[in-house]
CSV table of C-alpha atoms in Angstrom, one decimal:
chain,number,residue,atom,x,y,z
S,46,MET,CA,-179.4,-5.1,57.1
S,47,GLY,CA,-177.8,-8.1,58.8
S,48,ALA,CA,-178.1,-11.5,57.3
S,49,LEU,CA,-180.3,-12.6,60.2
S,50,VAL,CA,-182.9,-9.8,59.7
S,51,LYS,CA,-182.8,-10.4,56.0
S,52,ASP,CA,-183.6,-14.1,56.5
S,53,GLN,CA,-186.6,-13.2,58.7
S,54,VAL,CA,-187.9,-10.5,56.4
S,55,ASP,CA,-187.6,-12.8,53.3
S,56,ALA,CA,-189.5,-15.6,55.2
S,57,LEU,CA,-192.3,-13.2,56.0
S,58,ARG,CA,-192.5,-11.9,52.5
S,59,ARG,CA,-192.8,-15.5,51.2
S,60,ARG,CA,-195.9,-15.7,53.4
S,61,GLY,CA,-197.4,-12.6,51.9
S,62,ILE,CA,-196.6,-10.4,55.0
S,63,GLU,CA,-195.0,-7.0,54.1
S,64,ALA,CA,-191.9,-6.5,56.3
S,65,ALA,CA,-188.7,-4.6,56.2
S,66,GLY,CA,-185.6,-4.1,58.4
S,67,LEU,CA,-183.4,-1.2,59.2
S,68,GLY,CA,-179.7,-2.1,59.6
S,69,SER,CA,-176.3,-0.5,59.3
S,70,THR,CA,-175.7,-1.8,55.8
S,71,LEU,CA,-178.8,0.0,54.4
S,72,ASP,CA,-177.9,3.0,52.3
S,73,ARG,CA,-179.7,6.4,52.4
S,74,GLU,CA,-182.0,5.6,49.5
S,75,GLY,CA,-182.9,2.2,51.1
S,76,TYR,CA,-183.6,3.9,54.4
S,77,ARG,CA,-185.9,6.5,52.8
S,78,SER,CA,-187.8,3.7,50.9
S,79,VAL,CA,-188.5,1.8,54.2
S,80,MET,CA,-189.6,5.0,55.9
S,81,GLN,CA,-192.0,5.8,53.1
S,82,ARG,CA,-193.5,2.4,53.1
S,83,MET,CA,-194.0,2.7,56.9
S,84,ARG,CA,-195.6,6.1,56.6
S,85,SER,CA,-198.0,4.9,53.9
S,86,GLY,CA,-199.1,1.9,55.9
S,87,GLN,CA,-197.7,-0.7,53.5
S,88,LEU,CA,-195.5,-2.4,56.2
S,89,ARG,CA,-196.9,-4.8,58.7
S,90,LEU,CA,-193.6,-5.4,60.5
S,91,LEU,CA,-190.4,-3.3,60.9
S,92,TYR,CA,-187.3,-4.9,62.4
S,93,VAL,CA,-184.9,-2.6,64.2
S,94,ALA,CA,-182.1,-3.0,66.8
S,95,PRO,CA,-182.8,-1.5,70.2
S,96,GLU,CA,-179.9,0.8,69.7
S,97,ARG,CA,-181.8,2.6,67.0
S,98,LEU,CA,-184.4,3.8,69.4
S,99,ALA,CA,-181.6,5.9,71.0
S,100,THR,CA,-181.8,8.4,68.1
S,101,SER,CA,-184.3,11.2,68.6
S,102,ARG,CA,-185.0,11.4,64.8
S,103,PHE,CA,-186.2,7.8,64.7
S,104,ARG,CA,-188.3,8.1,67.9
S,105,SER,CA,-189.9,11.2,66.4
S,106,PHE,CA,-190.8,9.2,63.3
S,107,LEU,CA,-192.3,6.4,65.4
S,108,ARG,CA,-194.5,8.8,67.3
S,109,THR,CA,-196.3,9.5,63.9
S,110,ALA,CA,-196.4,5.8,62.8
S,111,ARG,CA,-199.5,4.7,64.6
S,112,LEU,CA,-197.8,1.7,66.2
S,113,SER,CA,-200.2,-1.1,67.3
S,114,LEU,CA,-197.6,-3.3,69.0
S,115,ILE,CA,-193.9,-3.3,70.0
S,116,ALA,CA,-192.4,-6.8,70.1
S,117,VAL,CA,-189.1,-7.1,72.1
S,118,ASP,CA,-187.4,-10.3,70.9
S,119,GLU,CA,-184.7,-12.0,73.0
S,120,ALA,CA,-186.0,-10.0,76.0
S,121,HIS,CA,-183.7,-11.8,78.5
S,122,CYS,CA,-181.0,-9.3,77.1
S,123,ILE,CA,-182.7,-6.7,79.4
S,124,SER,CA,-181.3,-8.4,82.5
S,125,GLU,CA,-177.7,-8.2,83.7
S,126,TRP,CA,-178.4,-11.6,85.2
S,127,GLY,CA,-179.2,-13.0,81.8
S,128,HIS,CA,-176.6,-14.6,79.6
S,129,ASP,CA,-176.5,-11.9,76.8
S,130,PHE,CA,-176.8,-8.6,78.6
S,131,ARG,CA,-177.1,-5.5,76.3
S,132,PRO,CA,-177.5,-2.1,77.9
S,133,ALA,CA,-179.6,-0.8,75.0
S,134,TYR,CA,-182.4,-3.2,76.1
S,135,GLN,CA,-182.5,-1.6,79.5
S,136,ARG,CA,-183.4,1.8,78.0
S,137,LEU,CA,-186.3,0.4,76.1
S,138,GLY,CA,-188.8,1.1,78.9
S,139,VAL,CA,-188.1,4.8,79.0
S,140,GLN,CA,-188.2,5.0,75.2
S,141,LEU,CA,-191.5,3.1,75.0
S,142,ARG,CA,-193.1,5.5,77.5
S,143,ALA,CA,-192.0,8.4,75.3
S,144,LEU,CA,-193.8,6.7,72.4
S,145,GLY,CA,-197.1,6.7,74.3
S,146,ARG,CA,-196.8,3.2,75.8
S,147,PRO,CA,-198.0,1.1,72.9
S,148,PRO,CA,-198.9,-2.6,73.8
S,149,VAL,CA,-195.7,-4.6,74.4
S,150,LEU,CA,-195.0,-8.3,73.7
S,151,ALA,CA,-191.7,-9.6,75.3
S,152,LEU,CA,-190.3,-12.8,73.9
S,153,THR,CA,-187.5,-15.1,75.0
S,154,ALA,CA,-186.7,-18.8,75.0
S,155,THR,CA,-185.0,-18.7,78.5
S,156,ALA,CA,-185.7,-16.5,81.5
S,157,THR,CA,-185.6,-17.4,85.2
S,158,GLU,CA,-188.2,-16.0,87.5
S,159,LYS,CA,-185.8,-13.2,88.5
S,160,VAL,CA,-185.2,-12.3,84.8
S,161,ARG,CA,-188.9,-12.4,84.0
S,162,GLU,CA,-189.6,-9.9,86.9
S,163,MET,CA,-186.9,-7.6,85.6
S,164,ILE,CA,-188.3,-7.7,82.0
S,165,VAL,CA,-191.8,-6.7,83.3
S,166,ALA,CA,-190.4,-3.9,85.4
S,167,SER,CA,-187.9,-2.6,82.9
S,168,LEU,CA,-190.4,-2.4,80.1
S,169,GLY,CA,-193.0,-0.7,82.3
S,170,MET,CA,-195.5,-3.6,81.8
S,171,ARG,CA,-198.3,-4.0,84.3
S,172,GLU,CA,-197.6,-6.3,87.3
S,173,SER,CA,-200.7,-8.2,86.0
S,174,ALA,CA,-199.0,-8.8,82.6
S,175,HIS,CA,-200.0,-12.1,81.2
S,176,VAL,CA,-197.0,-14.5,81.4
S,177,VAL,CA,-196.8,-17.6,79.2
S,178,ASN,CA,-194.1,-19.8,80.7
S,179,VAL,CA,-193.7,-23.3,79.2
S,180,SER,CA,-191.2,-26.1,79.7
S,181,PRO,CA,-188.2,-26.1,77.3
S,182,HIS,CA,-188.4,-29.9,77.2
S,183,ARG,CA,-188.7,-31.3,73.7
S,184,SER,CA,-188.8,-35.1,73.3
S,185,ASN,CA,-186.9,-35.1,70.0
S,186,LEU,CA,-183.7,-33.8,71.6
S,187,ALA,CA,-181.2,-36.3,73.0
S,188,PHE,CA,-178.9,-34.7,75.6
S,189,GLU,CA,-175.5,-36.2,76.4
S,190,VAL,CA,-172.4,-35.1,78.4
S,191,LEU,CA,-169.1,-36.6,77.5
S,192,SER,CA,-166.1,-36.4,79.9
S,193,CYS,CA,-163.0,-35.2,78.1
S,194,GLU,CA,-159.5,-34.4,79.5
S,195,GLY,CA,-156.5,-32.9,77.8
S,196,ASP,CA,-156.1,-33.9,74.2
S,197,MET,CA,-159.2,-36.1,74.4
S,198,ARG,CA,-161.4,-33.1,73.7
S,199,PRO,CA,-160.3,-32.4,70.1
S,200,ARG,CA,-160.2,-36.1,69.3
S,201,ALA,CA,-163.8,-36.5,70.6
S,202,LEU,CA,-164.9,-33.5,68.6
S,203,ILE,CA,-163.5,-34.8,65.3
S,204,ARG,CA,-164.9,-38.3,65.9
S,205,LEU,CA,-168.4,-36.9,66.7
S,206,VAL,CA,-168.5,-34.3,63.9
S,207,ARG,CA,-167.5,-36.9,61.3
S,208,ARG,CA,-170.1,-39.3,62.6
S,209,LEU,CA,-173.1,-37.1,63.3
S,210,ARG,CA,-175.6,-36.0,60.7
S,211,ARG,CA,-175.2,-32.5,59.4
S,212,PRO,CA,-176.0,-29.6,59.5
S,213,GLY,CA,-174.7,-28.9,63.0
S,214,ILE,CA,-173.3,-26.1,65.2
S,215,VAL,CA,-170.2,-26.4,67.4
S,216,TYR,CA,-170.1,-23.7,70.1
S,217,CYS,CA,-166.8,-22.6,71.5
S,218,SER,CA,-166.0,-20.3,74.5
S,219,THR,CA,-163.5,-18.0,72.8
S,220,ARG,CA,-162.6,-16.6,69.4
S,221,ARG,CA,-159.3,-18.5,69.5
S,222,ASP,CA,-161.1,-21.8,70.1
S,223,VAL,CA,-163.4,-21.1,67.1
S,224,ASP,CA,-160.4,-20.5,64.8
S,225,GLU,CA,-158.6,-23.7,66.1
S,226,VAL,CA,-161.7,-25.9,65.8
S,227,TYR,CA,-162.6,-24.5,62.4
S,228,GLY,CA,-159.0,-25.3,61.2
S,229,MET,CA,-159.2,-28.8,62.5
S,230,LEU,CA,-162.5,-29.5,60.8
S,231,ARG,CA,-161.2,-28.2,57.5
S,232,LYS,CA,-158.1,-30.3,57.9
S,233,PHE,CA,-160.2,-33.4,58.3
S,234,GLY,CA,-162.3,-32.6,55.3
S,235,VAL,CA,-165.5,-31.5,57.1
S,236,PRO,CA,-167.3,-28.6,55.3
S,237,ALA,CA,-167.3,-25.9,57.9
S,238,HIS,CA,-168.0,-22.2,58.5
S,239,ARG,CA,-167.0,-20.0,61.4
S,240,TYR,CA,-168.5,-17.0,63.2
S,241,GLN,CA,-166.8,-14.9,65.9
S,242,GLY,CA,-166.6,-11.3,66.9
S,243,GLY,CA,-163.1,-10.7,65.6
S,244,MET,CA,-164.4,-11.1,62.0
S,245,THR,CA,-165.7,-8.2,60.0
S,246,ALA,CA,-169.5,-7.8,59.7
S,247,THR,CA,-169.3,-8.7,56.0
S,248,GLU,CA,-167.4,-11.9,56.8
S,249,ARG,CA,-169.9,-12.9,59.5
S,250,ASN,CA,-172.9,-12.2,57.3
S,251,THR,CA,-171.3,-14.2,54.4
S,252,GLU,CA,-170.6,-17.2,56.6
S,253,GLN,CA,-174.1,-17.0,58.2
S,254,GLU,CA,-175.8,-16.8,54.8
S,255,ARG,CA,-173.9,-19.9,53.5
S,256,PHE,CA,-174.8,-21.9,56.6
S,257,MET,CA,-178.5,-20.9,56.5
S,258,ARG,CA,-179.1,-21.9,52.9
S,259,SER,CA,-181.8,-24.5,52.5
S,260,GLY,CA,-180.4,-28.0,52.0
S,261,THR,CA,-176.8,-27.2,53.2
S,262,ARG,CA,-175.1,-30.0,55.1
S,263,THR,CA,-172.3,-28.1,56.8
S,264,VAL,CA,-171.0,-27.2,60.3
S,265,MET,CA,-170.9,-23.8,61.9
S,266,VAL,CA,-168.2,-23.2,64.4
S,267,ALA,CA,-169.1,-20.2,66.5
S,268,THR,CA,-169.0,-18.3,69.8
S,269,SER,CA,-172.3,-17.5,71.6
S,270,ALA,CA,-172.4,-14.4,69.3
S,271,PHE,CA,-174.0,-16.7,66.7
S,272,GLY,CA,-177.5,-17.9,67.0
S,273,LEU,CA,-180.0,-15.3,68.5
S,274,GLY,CA,-183.0,-15.5,66.2
S,275,ILE,CA,-181.5,-18.2,64.0
S,276,ASP,CA,-184.4,-20.2,62.5
S,277,LYS,CA,-182.8,-23.1,60.5
S,278,ARG,CA,-185.2,-25.9,61.2
S,279,ASP,CA,-183.1,-28.9,60.2
S,280,ILE,CA,-180.1,-28.4,62.5
S,281,ARG,CA,-179.3,-32.0,63.5
S,282,TYR,CA,-176.9,-31.4,66.4
S,283,ILE,CA,-175.5,-28.7,68.8
S,284,LEU,CA,-172.1,-29.6,70.2
S,285,HIS,CA,-170.6,-27.6,73.0
S,286,TYR,CA,-166.8,-27.7,73.0
S,287,GLN,CA,-166.8,-26.2,76.5
S,288,ALA,CA,-169.5,-25.6,79.1
S,289,PRO,CA,-171.4,-22.4,78.5
S,290,ALA,CA,-171.4,-19.6,81.1
S,291,SER,CA,-174.9,-20.5,82.5
S,292,LEU,CA,-177.6,-23.1,82.3
S,293,GLU,CA,-179.9,-20.6,80.6
S,294,GLN,CA,-177.3,-20.0,77.9
S,295,TYR,CA,-177.0,-23.8,77.4
S,296,VAL,CA,-180.8,-24.3,77.0
S,297,GLN,CA,-181.0,-21.3,74.6
S,298,GLU,CA,-178.2,-22.7,72.4
S,299,ALA,CA,-179.1,-26.4,72.6
S,300,GLY,CA,-182.7,-25.5,71.7
S,301,ARG,CA,-181.6,-24.4,68.2
S,302,ALA,CA,-181.4,-28.1,67.2
S,303,GLY,CA,-184.3,-30.1,65.7
S,304,ARG,CA,-186.9,-27.4,65.3
S,305,ASP,CA,-188.4,-29.6,62.5
S,306,GLY,CA,-189.4,-32.1,65.2
S,307,LYS,CA,-186.9,-34.7,64.0
S,308,LYS,CA,-184.4,-36.4,66.3
S,309,SER,CA,-181.4,-34.3,67.1
S,310,ASN,CA,-178.4,-34.4,69.4
S,311,CYS,CA,-177.2,-32.0,72.0
S,312,ILE,CA,-173.7,-32.9,73.2
S,313,LEU,CA,-171.5,-31.2,75.8
S,314,LEU,CA,-167.8,-32.0,76.1
S,315,ALA,CA,-167.0,-31.5,79.8
């Protein structure tokens, strides 16, 4: 089970809600235990990756599980026009029909009208599906764009990271940038973590767990691979070292700041 799913499951259990997750790090005995709890009706929520529905064994199990709801989180991943396209999401509609078409709830923080239409069509939802679409505006977030050229960019980054309240996230476009920025922050004595696709799953999970701990005042340097489902409420700033690939991606990533309602900064170095 990844660190992200573990965080969400632990949070639910603290609220008295029985939940579990199936992940690649779960051993055979752990898998059997989760399946047994699901069969017996002990579980209220089961977290799985969309890729797991591709296995016939798991789909057969779900057909006997009396599902009352399928929730598709980060549903914008269904669309190739979204900023985090994953083919496994596109196959969900067919797989859900094979499960008897249980009620479906699709959730995302960012989806254009075109992406919303594709979500409804791909998941086989009715054209009259109820759509809740609210503004991403939050008054506690202060947005700022700073013009940086050449070697001004790393200088501006260091100045900001040393001045701004932590915890924070610095987003970089490439793995190489992540490693370089992480090295700079460590050189200047800033407590930092890093997260990029070239690291092992164990390394990524360890760095994520350290950053997510309550009360930590550190900085995460990461590519866009970090953040889907992250629920650390006290993130004080999101700093983009480069412009993201799309406006939707920027809104998604910047929106991870200040979920506790307190003032937070969203800064783009352009």
